[in-house]
Short mmCIF file of C-alpha atoms in Angstrom, two decimals:
data_model
loop_
_atom_site.label_atom_id
_atom_site.label_comp_id
_atom_site.label_asym_id
_atom_site.label_seq_id
_atom_site.Cartn_x
_atom_site.Cartn_y
_atom_site.Cartn_z
CA UNK A 1 42.03 -28.36 -23.71
CA UNK A 2 40.00 -25.82 -24.94
CA UNK A 3 37.11 -24.36 -22.32
CA UNK A 4 34.66 -22.21 -23.89
CA UNK A 5 32.36 -20.01 -21.13
CA UNK A 6 29.39 -18.58 -21.68
CA UNK A 7 26.94 -15.93 -20.00
CA UNK A 8 23.37 -15.17 -20.90
CA UNK A 9 20.96 -13.56 -18.95
CA UNK A 10 18.00 -15.60 -20.31
CA UNK A 11 15.40 -13.45 -18.74
CA UNK A 12 13.10 -16.70 -17.39
CA UNK A 13 15.13 -20.33 -17.96
CA UNK A 14 11.35 -21.97 -18.56
CA UNK A 15 10.39 -19.82 -21.50
CA UNK A 16 13.86 -19.62 -23.05
CA UNK A 17 14.47 -23.26 -22.57
CA UNK A 18 14.65 -24.14 -26.21
CA UNK A 19 16.61 -20.79 -27.13
CA UNK A 20 19.33 -22.54 -24.71
CA UNK A 21 19.37 -25.77 -25.88
CA UNK A 22 19.55 -24.62 -29.31
CA UNK A 23 22.33 -22.30 -28.28
CA UNK A 24 24.12 -24.99 -26.67
CA UNK A 25 23.97 -26.92 -30.13
CA UNK A 26 25.18 -24.10 -32.15
CA UNK A 27 27.64 -22.73 -30.16
CA UNK A 28 29.02 -25.74 -27.67
CA UNK A 29 29.98 -24.20 -24.90
CA UNK A 30 30.99 -25.81 -21.95
CA UNK A 31 30.04 -23.79 -19.25
CA UNK A 32 27.03 -21.87 -19.24
CA UNK A 33 26.53 -18.85 -16.75
CA UNK A 34 23.01 -17.66 -16.04
CA UNK A 35 20.97 -14.90 -15.43
CA UNK A 36 17.24 -13.92 -14.39
CA UNK A 37 16.64 -17.77 -14.64
CA UNK A 38 13.37 -16.74 -12.44
CA UNK A 39 12.86 -20.07 -10.78
CA UNK A 40 13.36 -21.44 -7.98
CA UNK A 41 15.57 -24.74 -7.49
CA UNK A 42 12.98 -27.41 -7.43
CA UNK A 43 11.52 -25.57 -10.69
CA UNK A 44 14.57 -25.20 -12.72
CA UNK A 45 14.67 -27.89 -15.83
CA UNK A 46 17.53 -30.11 -15.07
CA UNK A 47 16.44 -32.68 -17.09
CA UNK A 48 16.89 -30.83 -19.95
CA UNK A 49 20.10 -29.10 -19.32
CA UNK A 50 21.25 -33.18 -18.77
CA UNK A 51 19.63 -33.66 -22.25
CA UNK A 52 21.96 -30.98 -23.32
CA UNK A 53 24.74 -32.35 -22.27
CA UNK A 54 25.16 -30.39 -18.92
CA UNK A 55 24.74 -32.71 -16.04
CA UNK A 56 26.59 -30.74 -13.59
CA UNK A 57 24.68 -27.86 -12.08
CA UNK A 58 24.94 -24.77 -9.72
CA UNK A 59 21.85 -23.39 -9.25
CA UNK A 60 20.77 -20.48 -7.26
CA UNK A 61 16.61 -19.63 -7.78
CA UNK A 62 14.09 -17.11 -6.37
CA UNK A 63 10.43 -17.09 -6.90
CA UNK A 64 9.35 -15.20 -9.47
CA UNK A 65 12.65 -12.73 -9.87
CA UNK A 66 16.30 -12.59 -9.94
CA UNK A 67 17.61 -16.22 -10.08
CA UNK A 68 21.74 -17.33 -11.42
CA UNK A 69 23.18 -20.46 -11.97
CA UNK A 70 26.14 -22.75 -13.71
CA UNK A 71 25.54 -25.34 -16.04
CA UNK A 72 29.01 -27.21 -16.95
CA UNK A 73 30.01 -30.38 -19.28
CA UNK A 74 32.63 -31.31 -16.71
CA UNK A 75 32.33 -31.77 -13.38
CA UNK A 76 32.35 -28.74 -11.14
CA UNK A 77 33.90 -28.57 -7.63
CA UNK A 78 32.32 -26.00 -5.07
CA UNK A 79 34.15 -22.40 -5.05
CA UNK A 80 33.67 -19.48 -2.57
CA UNK A 81 30.14 -18.68 -2.13
CA UNK A 82 30.48 -14.47 -1.89
CA UNK A 83 27.70 -12.15 0.50
CA UNK A 84 27.68 -9.54 -1.81
CA UNK A 85 24.12 -8.70 -1.51
CA UNK A 86 22.88 -7.00 1.23
CA UNK A 87 19.29 -7.96 0.35
CA UNK A 88 19.69 -11.76 0.05
CA UNK A 89 18.22 -11.64 -3.50
CA UNK A 90 19.40 -14.76 -5.17
CA UNK A 91 22.23 -12.46 -7.72
CA UNK A 92 25.19 -14.72 -6.62
CA UNK A 93 26.52 -18.23 -7.18
CA UNK A 94 29.83 -19.81 -7.96
CA UNK A 95 31.80 -23.29 -9.21
CA UNK A 96 35.14 -24.46 -10.14
CA UNK A 97 35.33 -25.96 -13.33
CA UNK A 98 38.86 -27.49 -14.81
CA UNK A 99 40.77 -25.90 -12.00
CA UNK A 100 38.94 -22.70 -12.85
CA UNK A 101 37.19 -20.95 -10.31
CA UNK A 102 33.71 -19.22 -11.91
CA UNK A 103 31.71 -16.12 -10.22
CA UNK A 104 28.61 -15.53 -11.79
CA UNK A 105 26.56 -12.35 -11.23
CA UNK A 106 23.16 -10.58 -11.94
CA UNK A 107 24.12 -6.95 -10.56
CA UNK A 108 21.10 -5.03 -9.36
CA UNK A 109 19.61 -2.88 -11.96
CA UNK A 110 19.41 0.21 -10.15
CA UNK A 111 15.91 1.88 -10.73
CA UNK A 112 15.76 5.15 -12.79
CA UNK A 113 17.31 7.82 -10.48
CA UNK A 114 20.89 7.99 -10.26
CA UNK A 115 20.68 9.21 -7.03
CA UNK A 116 21.83 6.70 -4.00
CA UNK A 117 20.24 9.52 -1.42
CA UNK A 118 17.14 9.25 -3.04
CA UNK A 119 16.48 5.51 -5.07
CA UNK A 120 17.46 2.45 -2.68
CA UNK A 121 17.51 0.57 -5.72
CA UNK A 122 20.85 2.90 -7.01
CA UNK A 123 22.03 2.22 -3.46
CA UNK A 124 21.81 -0.99 -3.35
CA UNK A 125 23.62 -1.56 -7.00
CA UNK A 126 26.76 0.50 -6.06
CA UNK A 127 26.97 -0.95 -2.34
CA UNK A 128 26.72 -4.68 -4.14
CA UNK A 129 29.83 -2.93 -6.63
CA UNK A 130 31.41 -2.05 -2.98
CA UNK A 131 31.26 -5.39 -1.46
CA UNK A 132 32.24 -7.01 -4.46
CA UNK A 133 35.42 -5.07 -5.03
CA UNK A 134 36.21 -5.28 -1.42
CA UNK A 135 36.45 -8.73 -2.10
CA UNK A 136 38.54 -9.42 -5.23
CA UNK A 137 40.66 -6.68 -3.62
CA UNK A 138 41.84 -9.61 -1.02
CA UNK A 139 42.50 -12.25 -3.74
CA UNK A 140 45.28 -13.53 -5.15
CA UNK A 141 45.75 -12.04 -8.93
CA UNK A 142 47.64 -15.43 -9.80
CA UNK A 143 44.47 -17.66 -8.66
CA UNK A 144 42.71 -18.39 -11.65
CA UNK A 145 39.27 -16.88 -11.90
CA UNK A 146 36.47 -15.88 -14.25
CA UNK A 147 33.88 -12.98 -13.45
CA UNK A 148 30.89 -13.84 -15.64
CA UNK A 149 27.23 -12.22 -15.63
CA UNK A 150 25.09 -9.28 -16.01
CA UNK A 151 26.54 -7.01 -14.37
CA UNK A 152 24.46 -3.70 -15.76
CA UNK A 153 26.77 -1.51 -16.49
CA UNK A 154 28.24 -0.62 -19.84
CA UNK A 155 31.67 0.80 -19.07
CA UNK A 156 33.11 2.78 -22.15
CA UNK A 157 32.30 5.41 -24.17
CA UNK A 158 31.81 2.48 -26.90
CA UNK A 159 29.84 0.28 -25.15
CA UNK A 160 26.25 2.04 -25.24
CA UNK A 161 24.58 3.45 -28.63
CA UNK A 162 24.82 7.68 -27.57
CA UNK A 163 27.89 8.07 -24.56
CA UNK A 164 26.79 11.96 -24.11
CA UNK A 165 23.09 10.85 -23.80
CA UNK A 166 23.70 7.94 -21.91
CA UNK A 167 25.81 9.52 -19.36
CA UNK A 168 22.32 10.62 -17.42
CA UNK A 169 20.79 7.19 -17.56
CA UNK A 170 21.47 4.60 -14.86
CA UNK A 171 23.93 2.27 -16.45
CA UNK A 172 26.09 4.14 -17.73
CA UNK A 173 26.43 7.06 -15.43
CA UNK A 174 29.93 8.60 -14.07
CA UNK A 175 29.69 7.05 -10.51
CA UNK A 176 28.52 3.52 -12.10
CA UNK A 177 31.64 3.80 -14.76
CA UNK A 178 33.95 4.38 -11.62
CA UNK A 179 32.47 1.45 -9.44
CA UNK A 180 33.03 -1.39 -12.26
CA UNK A 181 36.33 0.72 -13.01
CA UNK A 182 37.22 0.15 -9.18
CA UNK A 183 35.98 -3.56 -9.49
CA UNK A 184 38.31 -4.09 -12.65
CA UNK A 185 41.28 -2.89 -10.97
CA UNK A 186 40.82 -4.99 -7.74
CA UNK A 187 42.28 -7.89 -9.57
CA UNK A 188 43.70 -6.43 -12.80
CA UNK A 189 40.83 -8.51 -14.52
CA UNK A 190 41.15 -8.71 -18.28
CA UNK A 191 37.86 -8.12 -20.68
CA UNK A 192 38.93 -10.11 -23.68
CA UNK A 193 35.49 -9.58 -25.67
CA UNK A 194 36.26 -5.93 -25.66
CA UNK A 195 40.16 -6.48 -25.92
CA UNK A 196 39.04 -8.64 -28.94
CA UNK A 197 37.07 -5.25 -30.53
CA UNK A 198 38.90 -2.02 -29.34
CA UNK A 199 37.16 1.24 -29.63
CA UNK A 200 35.85 3.16 -31.93
CA UNK A 201 33.92 -0.30 -33.01
CA UNK A 202 30.51 0.08 -30.84
CA UNK A 203 29.40 -3.32 -28.53
CA UNK A 204 26.64 -4.24 -27.27
CA UNK A 205 24.98 -7.38 -25.66
CA UNK A 206 21.43 -5.99 -24.31
CA UNK A 207 18.20 -4.21 -26.64
CA UNK A 208 15.57 -2.52 -25.21
CA UNK A 209 12.25 -4.70 -26.28
CA UNK A 210 10.55 -1.33 -26.87
CA UNK A 211 12.03 -1.38 -30.47
CA UNK A 212 10.08 -3.44 -33.17
CA UNK A 213 13.72 -4.28 -34.71
CA UNK A 214 16.67 -3.94 -32.24
CA UNK A 215 19.39 -3.92 -35.32
CA UNK A 216 17.13 -0.96 -36.66
CA UNK A 217 16.93 1.05 -33.84
CA UNK A 218 21.02 -0.01 -32.78
CA UNK A 219 20.26 1.35 -29.19
CA UNK A 220 22.20 -1.28 -27.42
CA UNK A 221 24.44 -1.11 -24.24
CA UNK A 222 26.79 -3.74 -23.40
CA UNK A 223 25.84 -4.66 -19.89
CA UNK A 224 27.07 -8.47 -20.04
CA UNK A 225 30.81 -9.25 -18.96
CA UNK A 226 33.20 -12.09 -18.77
CA UNK A 227 36.27 -10.90 -17.10
CA UNK A 228 39.29 -13.02 -16.20
CA UNK A 229 42.72 -12.64 -14.77
CA UNK A 230 45.71 -12.46 -15.96
CA UNK A 231 47.67 -16.06 -15.23
CA UNK A 232 44.54 -17.66 -17.43
CA UNK A 233 45.48 -18.05 -21.03
CA UNK A 234 42.99 -17.01 -24.15
CA UNK A 235 42.82 -20.09 -26.89
CA UNK A 236 43.71 -19.03 -30.40
CA UNK A 237 44.47 -22.46 -32.30
CA UNK A 238 41.69 -24.90 -33.42
CA UNK A 239 38.79 -22.76 -32.18
CA UNK A 240 36.13 -21.22 -34.18
CA UNK A 241 35.05 -17.38 -33.96
CA UNK A 242 37.35 -15.77 -31.81
CA UNK A 243 38.23 -15.52 -28.55
CA UNK A 244 35.36 -13.31 -27.35
CA UNK A 245 32.41 -12.58 -28.95
CA UNK A 246 29.05 -11.64 -28.34
CA UNK A 247 25.98 -13.62 -29.81
CA UNK A 248 23.69 -10.74 -31.53
CA UNK A 249 21.92 -13.45 -33.44
CA UNK A 250 20.25 -14.73 -30.74
CA UNK A 251 19.00 -11.69 -29.71
CA UNK A 252 16.70 -11.83 -33.19
CA UNK A 253 15.80 -15.42 -32.53
CA UNK A 254 11.75 -15.31 -31.83
CA UNK A 255 10.56 -14.36 -28.73
CA UNK A 256 14.10 -13.96 -26.91
CA UNK A 257 15.91 -12.60 -24.37
CA UNK A 258 16.82 -8.80 -24.02
CA UNK A 259 20.31 -9.86 -24.10
CA UNK A 260 22.10 -11.99 -26.13
CA UNK A 261 24.65 -14.25 -24.86
CA UNK A 262 28.14 -13.97 -24.72
CA UNK A 263 31.35 -16.45 -24.80
CA UNK A 264 34.92 -16.59 -24.41
CA UNK A 265 37.37 -19.38 -25.28
CA UNK A 266 40.04 -20.63 -23.00
CA UNK A 267 43.36 -22.64 -23.09
CA UNK A 268 43.60 -24.77 -19.80
#
């Protein structure tokens, strides 16, 4: 069967629940990996998700900040819970759907100063990547695994609006790119969205609220990612659109998140 997995930093699930249900109707993902839900578990709109066709949930909330969740049309089994956030924030949640382990992350943004000695937030970000890379390096590469989430790094030259300028800005600095490169290499992950649109085509999933029209300013970053282990097979036949896609149109909806959702289609 085909399995469509979406990842979306919704920037408050209670504020964007109408966006979520609209996206679910239009794109029909089977699994939704959400970041920055910004609520505690008891405040999560469970009934709205059930009505939208997602009765199976894994939620890790936090009052007013962070928070991650996985919602599924299909039954969910437990998957390893990864303790990779040294500050014990609600930044990681896991599930197993259709035999596939899904790990959903909201990686720390890292503040403004790209120096771990001067900026504890940046040090936390690098530590998060180091712990996650260490965890992945112990895994079996043949196991079906998806890494989803707002990883808060735009890794490639064509994942930012201006490579030279952004190389000095947190989210695209060489030390962050190297940390993400090590993570990707730890299990030889595949990046289907970039593979479907190789450079020099530029891709972005986040645009600042500062721009009156994000498409006119066009200063986006590809911070959101869905990676798969090589044993997983991408779906092609019978699936609309492409096997990996950024839904940029959602960023243009009224009162949007500053992130657009992304999807991949698998054959399982």
